[in-house]
């Protein structure tokens, strides 16, 4: 685990990464001794450890830590959870929103924990499809709900600033389980809720 907590970086890993980033800056045709770039390799080393801190975190444990017995069976929806991740093909950011719903089956979890689960998986090298199913699986494993639904809408910088340059395209991925998979009324209710704008 390279990253432990905010502003706490493994010195050895930071040092090795910084050395490599310095080399990368040179290979790209820049002068790493230039005033504005002198500290850049170290900043990159720390930023990258921050952006990948999810490898050392356990989403199921986070959910289990705030799991409460509760006899509700109404759909719980948390929408517009901000997410920032990095595409594993180009190491460029993708960012957007996650919408999560589950139907409790004896247990609920703290609402903020769902947002933390998004971070645990987003702060890794990712593809949006896998991110979506990993969030779903963690909720399923911890809460064993009647159903889980995850929708992610994101913009990918690797598409926006290079290659096809589709500047305004949004990629939507979804994963459904249980009631959301088997019952189209439930699934449509969720999709209606997440697409509705708050007035
Ligand atoms: Zn990419």
PDB file of C-alpha atoms and ligand atoms in Angstrom:
ATOM      1  CA  UNK A   1       0.000   0.000   0.000  1.00  0.00           C
ATOM      2  CA  UNK A   2       1.749   3.125  -1.224  1.00  0.00           C
ATOM      3  CA  UNK A   3      -0.689   5.631   0.224  1.00  0.00           C
ATOM      4  CA  UNK A   4      -1.729   5.595   3.863  1.00  0.00           C
ATOM      5  CA  UNK A   5      -3.696   8.709   4.675  1.00  0.00           C
ATOM      6  CA  UNK A   6      -4.009  12.282   3.471  1.00  0.00           C
ATOM      7  CA  UNK A   7      -0.566  13.911   3.207  1.00  0.00           C
ATOM      8  CA  UNK A   8       1.178  10.746   4.297  1.00  0.00           C
ATOM      9  CA  UNK A   9       3.289   9.264   1.543  1.00  0.00           C
ATOM     10  CA  UNK A  10       5.721   6.408   1.501  1.00  0.00           C
ATOM     11  CA  UNK A  11       9.066   8.225   1.240  1.00  0.00           C
ATOM     12  CA  UNK A  12      10.828   5.468  -0.629  1.00  0.00           C
ATOM     13  CA  UNK A  13       8.102   5.071  -3.252  1.00  0.00           C
ATOM     14  CA  UNK A  14       7.828   8.852  -3.597  1.00  0.00           C
ATOM     15  CA  UNK A  15      11.583   9.066  -4.205  1.00  0.00           C
ATOM     16  CA  UNK A  16      11.638   6.341  -6.868  1.00  0.00           C
ATOM     17  CA  UNK A  17       8.537   7.704  -8.620  1.00  0.00           C
ATOM     18  CA  UNK A  18       9.943  11.247  -8.606  1.00  0.00           C
ATOM     19  CA  UNK A  19      13.160  10.017 -10.222  1.00  0.00           C
ATOM     20  CA  UNK A  20      11.185   8.278 -12.957  1.00  0.00           C
ATOM     21  CA  UNK A  21       8.914  11.270 -13.540  1.00  0.00           C
ATOM     22  CA  UNK A  22      11.986  13.493 -13.850  1.00  0.00           C
ATOM     23  CA  UNK A  23      13.217  11.160 -16.590  1.00  0.00           C
ATOM     24  CA  UNK A  24       9.808  11.259 -18.304  1.00  0.00           C
ATOM     25  CA  UNK A  25       9.837  15.072 -18.305  1.00  0.00           C
ATOM     26  CA  UNK A  26      13.274  14.960 -19.927  1.00  0.00           C
ATOM     27  CA  UNK A  27      12.166  12.426 -22.554  1.00  0.00           C
ATOM     28  CA  UNK A  28       9.228  14.671 -23.424  1.00  0.00           C
ATOM     29  CA  UNK A  29      11.711  17.399 -24.356  1.00  0.00           C
ATOM     30  CA  UNK A  30      11.537  19.597 -21.292  1.00  0.00           C
ATOM     31  CA  UNK A  31      14.199  20.723 -18.863  1.00  0.00           C
ATOM     32  CA  UNK A  32      13.424  19.270 -15.422  1.00  0.00           C
ATOM     33  CA  UNK A  33      15.797  21.829 -13.857  1.00  0.00           C
ATOM     34  CA  UNK A  34      13.653  24.709 -15.045  1.00  0.00           C
ATOM     35  CA  UNK A  35      12.290  26.650 -12.059  1.00  0.00           C
ATOM     36  CA  UNK A  36       8.645  25.734 -12.642  1.00  0.00           C
ATOM     37  CA  UNK A  37       9.482  22.052 -13.040  1.00  0.00           C
ATOM     38  CA  UNK A  38      12.007  21.461 -10.257  1.00  0.00           C
ATOM     39  CA  UNK A  39       9.428  20.186  -7.794  1.00  0.00           C
ATOM     40  CA  UNK A  40       7.067  18.708 -10.377  1.00  0.00           C
ATOM     41  CA  UNK A  41       8.392  15.111 -10.227  1.00  0.00           C
ATOM     42  CA  UNK A  42       7.780  14.982  -6.468  1.00  0.00           C
ATOM     43  CA  UNK A  43       4.324  16.539  -6.849  1.00  0.00           C
ATOM     44  CA  UNK A  44       3.458  14.010  -9.561  1.00  0.00           C
ATOM     45  CA  UNK A  45       4.692  11.176  -7.351  1.00  0.00           C
ATOM     46  CA  UNK A  46       2.430  12.312  -4.514  1.00  0.00           C
ATOM     47  CA  UNK A  47      -0.559  13.063  -6.739  1.00  0.00           C
ATOM     48  CA  UNK A  48      -0.350   9.629  -8.335  1.00  0.00           C
ATOM     49  CA  UNK A  49      -0.181   7.905  -4.956  1.00  0.00           C
ATOM     50  CA  UNK A  50      -3.202   9.916  -3.862  1.00  0.00           C
ATOM     51  CA  UNK A  51      -5.096   9.010  -7.028  1.00  0.00           C
ATOM     52  CA  UNK A  52      -4.404   5.306  -6.529  1.00  0.00           C
ATOM     53  CA  UNK A  53      -4.907   5.078  -2.764  1.00  0.00           C
ATOM     54  CA  UNK A  54      -7.950   2.841  -3.340  1.00  0.00           C
ATOM     55  CA  UNK A  55      -5.675  -0.208  -3.694  1.00  0.00           C
ATOM     56  CA  UNK A  56      -5.068  -0.157   0.048  1.00  0.00           C
ATOM     57  CA  UNK A  57      -8.733   0.214   0.988  1.00  0.00           C
ATOM     58  CA  UNK A  58     -11.454  -2.364   1.527  1.00  0.00           C
ATOM     59  CA  UNK A  59     -14.918  -1.278   0.344  1.00  0.00           C
ATOM     60  CA  UNK A  60     -16.763  -4.157   2.003  1.00  0.00           C
ATOM     61  CA  UNK A  61     -15.099  -3.400   5.342  1.00  0.00           C
ATOM     62  CA  UNK A  62     -16.151   0.253   5.045  1.00  0.00           C
ATOM     63  CA  UNK A  63     -19.782  -0.746   4.440  1.00  0.00           C
ATOM     64  CA  UNK A  64     -19.709  -3.374   7.205  1.00  0.00           C
ATOM     65  CA  UNK A  65     -18.373  -0.749   9.616  1.00  0.00           C
ATOM     66  CA  UNK A  66     -21.621   1.216   9.315  1.00  0.00           C
ATOM     67  CA  UNK A  67     -24.141  -1.558   8.779  1.00  0.00           C
ATOM     68  CA  UNK A  68     -27.330  -1.383  10.816  1.00  0.00           C
ATOM     69  CA  UNK A  69     -30.254  -3.742  11.171  1.00  0.00           C
ATOM     70  CA  UNK A  70     -33.380  -2.020   9.908  1.00  0.00           C
ATOM     71  CA  UNK A  71     -36.699  -3.411   8.722  1.00  0.00           C
ATOM     72  CA  UNK A  72     -37.204  -1.153   5.729  1.00  0.00           C
ATOM     73  CA  UNK A  73     -37.786  -2.414   2.243  1.00  0.00           C
ATOM     74  CA  UNK A  74     -38.087   0.894   0.402  1.00  0.00           C
ATOM     75  CA  UNK A  75     -35.562   1.701  -2.281  1.00  0.00           C
ATOM     76  CA  UNK A  76     -32.603   3.777  -1.001  1.00  0.00           C
ATOM     77  CA  UNK A  77     -31.206   6.063  -3.714  1.00  0.00           C
ATOM     78  CA  UNK A  78     -28.074   8.201  -3.555  1.00  0.00           C
ATOM     79  CA  UNK A  79     -27.579  10.159  -6.732  1.00  0.00           C
ATOM     80  CA  UNK A  80     -24.959  12.541  -8.111  1.00  0.00           C
ATOM     81  CA  UNK A  81     -21.993  11.135  -6.180  1.00  0.00           C
ATOM     82  CA  UNK A  82     -18.972  12.938  -7.636  1.00  0.00           C
ATOM     83  CA  UNK A  83     -16.294  10.641  -8.926  1.00  0.00           C
ATOM     84  CA  UNK A  84     -12.762  11.107 -10.219  1.00  0.00           C
ATOM     85  CA  UNK A  85     -10.850   8.183 -11.636  1.00  0.00           C
ATOM     86  CA  UNK A  86      -8.090   7.432 -14.113  1.00  0.00           C
ATOM     87  CA  UNK A  87      -8.414   5.440 -17.290  1.00  0.00           C
ATOM     88  CA  UNK A  88      -5.985   2.541 -17.215  1.00  0.00           C
ATOM     89  CA  UNK A  89      -5.236   2.798 -20.927  1.00  0.00           C
ATOM     90  CA  UNK A  90      -3.917   6.363 -21.005  1.00  0.00           C
ATOM     91  CA  UNK A  91      -3.553   7.330 -17.314  1.00  0.00           C
ATOM     92  CA  UNK A  92      -5.775  10.297 -18.014  1.00  0.00           C
ATOM     93  CA  UNK A  93      -8.684  11.241 -15.772  1.00  0.00           C
ATOM     94  CA  UNK A  94     -12.287  10.375 -16.269  1.00  0.00           C
ATOM     95  CA  UNK A  95     -14.834  12.064 -14.046  1.00  0.00           C
ATOM     96  CA  UNK A  96     -18.535  12.350 -13.551  1.00  0.00           C
ATOM     97  CA  UNK A  97     -21.288  11.104 -11.303  1.00  0.00           C
ATOM     98  CA  UNK A  98     -22.392   7.829  -9.820  1.00  0.00           C
ATOM     99  CA  UNK A  99     -25.977   7.001  -8.908  1.00  0.00           C
ATOM    100  CA  UNK A 100     -26.568   4.100  -6.539  1.00  0.00           C
ATOM    101  CA  UNK A 101     -29.704   2.376  -5.282  1.00  0.00           C
ATOM    102  CA  UNK A 102     -30.399  -0.660  -3.179  1.00  0.00           C
ATOM    103  CA  UNK A 103     -33.440  -2.295  -1.645  1.00  0.00           C
ATOM    104  CA  UNK A 104     -32.618  -3.299   1.952  1.00  0.00           C
ATOM    105  CA  UNK A 105     -33.037  -6.860   3.093  1.00  0.00           C
ATOM    106  CA  UNK A 106     -32.698  -6.392   6.858  1.00  0.00           C
ATOM    107  CA  UNK A 107     -29.638  -4.120   6.720  1.00  0.00           C
ATOM    108  CA  UNK A 108     -28.881  -0.552   5.717  1.00  0.00           C
ATOM    109  CA  UNK A 109     -25.565   1.322   5.645  1.00  0.00           C
ATOM    110  CA  UNK A 110     -24.531   4.921   6.253  1.00  0.00           C
ATOM    111  CA  UNK A 111     -25.288   7.011   3.172  1.00  0.00           C
ATOM    112  CA  UNK A 112     -21.824   8.586   3.192  1.00  0.00           C
ATOM    113  CA  UNK A 113     -20.329   5.089   3.053  1.00  0.00           C
ATOM    114  CA  UNK A 114     -21.745   4.593  -0.439  1.00  0.00           C
ATOM    115  CA  UNK A 115     -19.789   7.650  -1.567  1.00  0.00           C
ATOM    116  CA  UNK A 116     -16.661   6.224   0.061  1.00  0.00           C
ATOM    117  CA  UNK A 117     -17.130   2.954  -1.797  1.00  0.00           C
ATOM    118  CA  UNK A 118     -17.152   4.931  -5.048  1.00  0.00           C
ATOM    119  CA  UNK A 119     -13.821   6.529  -4.040  1.00  0.00           C
ATOM    120  CA  UNK A 120     -12.234   3.211  -3.049  1.00  0.00           C
ATOM    121  CA  UNK A 121     -12.693   1.863  -6.574  1.00  0.00           C
ATOM    122  CA  UNK A 122     -12.361   5.167  -8.458  1.00  0.00           C
ATOM    123  CA  UNK A 123      -8.919   5.803  -6.942  1.00  0.00           C
ATOM    124  CA  UNK A 124      -7.322   3.024  -8.918  1.00  0.00           C
ATOM    125  CA  UNK A 125      -6.397   2.551 -12.562  1.00  0.00           C
ATOM    126  CA  UNK A 126      -9.792   1.813 -14.011  1.00  0.00           C
ATOM    127  CA  UNK A 127     -12.181   1.274 -16.841  1.00  0.00           C
ATOM    128  CA  UNK A 128     -15.647   2.686 -16.248  1.00  0.00           C
ATOM    129  CA  UNK A 129     -17.350  -0.668 -16.808  1.00  0.00           C
ATOM    130  CA  UNK A 130     -15.326  -2.426 -14.099  1.00  0.00           C
ATOM    131  CA  UNK A 131     -15.723   0.490 -11.695  1.00  0.00           C
ATOM    132  CA  UNK A 132     -19.501   0.144 -12.056  1.00  0.00           C
ATOM    133  CA  UNK A 133     -19.606  -3.578 -11.327  1.00  0.00           C
ATOM    134  CA  UNK A 134     -17.085  -3.390  -8.459  1.00  0.00           C
ATOM    135  CA  UNK A 135     -19.277  -0.863  -6.638  1.00  0.00           C
ATOM    136  CA  UNK A 136     -22.295  -3.110  -7.161  1.00  0.00           C
ATOM    137  CA  UNK A 137     -20.467  -6.224  -5.938  1.00  0.00           C
ATOM    138  CA  UNK A 138     -19.247  -4.569  -2.727  1.00  0.00           C
ATOM    139  CA  UNK A 139     -22.770  -3.425  -1.805  1.00  0.00           C
ATOM    140  CA  UNK A 140     -24.163  -6.850  -2.643  1.00  0.00           C
ATOM    141  CA  UNK A 141     -21.552  -8.608  -0.527  1.00  0.00           C
ATOM    142  CA  UNK A 142     -21.932  -6.367   2.511  1.00  0.00           C
ATOM    143  CA  UNK A 143     -25.705  -5.789   2.651  1.00  0.00           C
ATOM    144  CA  UNK A 144     -27.132  -8.760   0.764  1.00  0.00           C
ATOM    145  CA  UNK A 145     -29.961  -6.484  -0.417  1.00  0.00           C
ATOM    146  CA  UNK A 146     -33.043  -7.431  -2.463  1.00  0.00           C
ATOM    147  CA  UNK A 147     -31.456  -5.532  -5.340  1.00  0.00           C
ATOM    148  CA  UNK A 148     -28.641  -3.134  -6.242  1.00  0.00           C
ATOM    149  CA  UNK A 149     -28.327  -0.670  -9.105  1.00  0.00           C
ATOM    150  CA  UNK A 150     -25.342   1.443 -10.129  1.00  0.00           C
ATOM    151  CA  UNK A 151     -25.252   3.961 -12.978  1.00  0.00           C
ATOM    152  CA  UNK A 152     -22.152   6.002 -13.821  1.00  0.00           C
ATOM    153  CA  UNK A 153     -22.033   8.920 -16.229  1.00  0.00           C
ATOM    154  CA  UNK A 154     -18.515  10.140 -16.989  1.00  0.00           C
ATOM    155  CA  UNK A 155     -16.417  12.194 -19.361  1.00  0.00           C
ATOM    156  CA  UNK A 156     -13.060  10.759 -20.378  1.00  0.00           C
ATOM    157  CA  UNK A 157     -10.165  13.138 -20.985  1.00  0.00           C
ATOM    158  CA  UNK A 158      -8.508  10.519 -23.205  1.00  0.00           C
ATOM    159  CA  UNK A 159     -11.449  10.971 -25.563  1.00  0.00           C
ATOM    160  CA  UNK A 160     -11.804  14.722 -25.096  1.00  0.00           C
ATOM    161  CA  UNK A 161      -8.227  15.978 -25.469  1.00  0.00           C
ATOM    162  CA  UNK A 162      -6.725  13.415 -27.822  1.00  0.00           C
ATOM    163  CA  UNK A 163      -7.752  10.899 -30.447  1.00  0.00           C
ATOM    164  CA  UNK A 164     -11.333  11.346 -31.567  1.00  0.00           C
ATOM    165  CA  UNK A 165     -11.792  14.607 -29.591  1.00  0.00           C
ATOM    166  CA  UNK A 166     -15.450  14.071 -28.807  1.00  0.00           C
ATOM    167  CA  UNK A 167     -15.489  16.947 -26.359  1.00  0.00           C
ATOM    168  CA  UNK A 168     -18.987  16.606 -25.031  1.00  0.00           C
ATOM    169  CA  UNK A 169     -19.548  12.885 -25.126  1.00  0.00           C
ATOM    170  CA  UNK A 170     -20.633  11.268 -21.893  1.00  0.00           C
ATOM    171  CA  UNK A 171     -20.187   7.562 -21.335  1.00  0.00           C
ATOM    172  CA  UNK A 172     -22.930   5.872 -19.346  1.00  0.00           C
ATOM    173  CA  UNK A 173     -22.499   2.447 -17.766  1.00  0.00           C
ATOM    174  CA  UNK A 174     -24.904   0.549 -15.569  1.00  0.00           C
ATOM    175  CA  UNK A 175     -25.064  -2.616 -13.518  1.00  0.00           C
ATOM    176  CA  UNK A 176     -28.161  -4.168 -11.974  1.00  0.00           C
ATOM    177  CA  UNK A 177     -28.728  -7.046  -9.623  1.00  0.00           C
ATOM    178  CA  UNK A 178     -31.695  -8.736  -7.952  1.00  0.00           C
ATOM    179  CA  UNK A 179     -34.962  -6.777  -8.160  1.00  0.00           C
ATOM    180  CA  UNK A 180     -33.406  -4.191 -10.479  1.00  0.00           C
ATOM    181  CA  UNK A 181     -32.445  -6.939 -12.874  1.00  0.00           C
ATOM    182  CA  UNK A 182     -35.632  -9.012 -12.680  1.00  0.00           C
ATOM    183  CA  UNK A 183     -38.307  -6.358 -12.246  1.00  0.00           C
ATOM    184  CA  UNK A 184     -38.451  -3.706 -14.958  1.00  0.00           C
ATOM    185  CA  UNK A 185     -40.898  -1.596 -12.915  1.00  0.00           C
ATOM    186  CA  UNK A 186     -38.314  -1.277 -10.129  1.00  0.00           C
ATOM    187  CA  UNK A 187     -35.516  -0.610 -12.589  1.00  0.00           C
ATOM    188  CA  UNK A 188     -37.545   2.071 -14.380  1.00  0.00           C
ATOM    189  CA  UNK A 189     -38.455   3.721 -11.082  1.00  0.00           C
ATOM    190  CA  UNK A 190     -34.752   3.995 -10.254  1.00  0.00           C
ATOM    191  CA  UNK A 191     -33.827   5.297 -13.707  1.00  0.00           C
ATOM    192  CA  UNK A 192     -36.613   7.879 -13.476  1.00  0.00           C
ATOM    193  CA  UNK A 193     -35.375   9.005 -10.047  1.00  0.00           C
ATOM    194  CA  UNK A 194     -31.766   9.454 -11.170  1.00  0.00           C
ATOM    195  CA  UNK A 195     -32.647  11.271 -14.369  1.00  0.00           C
ATOM    196  CA  UNK A 196     -35.058  13.675 -12.647  1.00  0.00           C
ATOM    197  CA  UNK A 197     -33.700  17.135 -11.931  1.00  0.00           C
ATOM    198  CA  UNK A 198     -34.308  18.491  -8.441  1.00  0.00           C
ATOM    199  CA  UNK A 199     -36.440  21.597  -8.590  1.00  0.00           C
TER     200      UNK A 199
HETATM  201 ZN1  LIG B   1      -8.311   6.180 -21.959  1.00  0.00          ZN
END
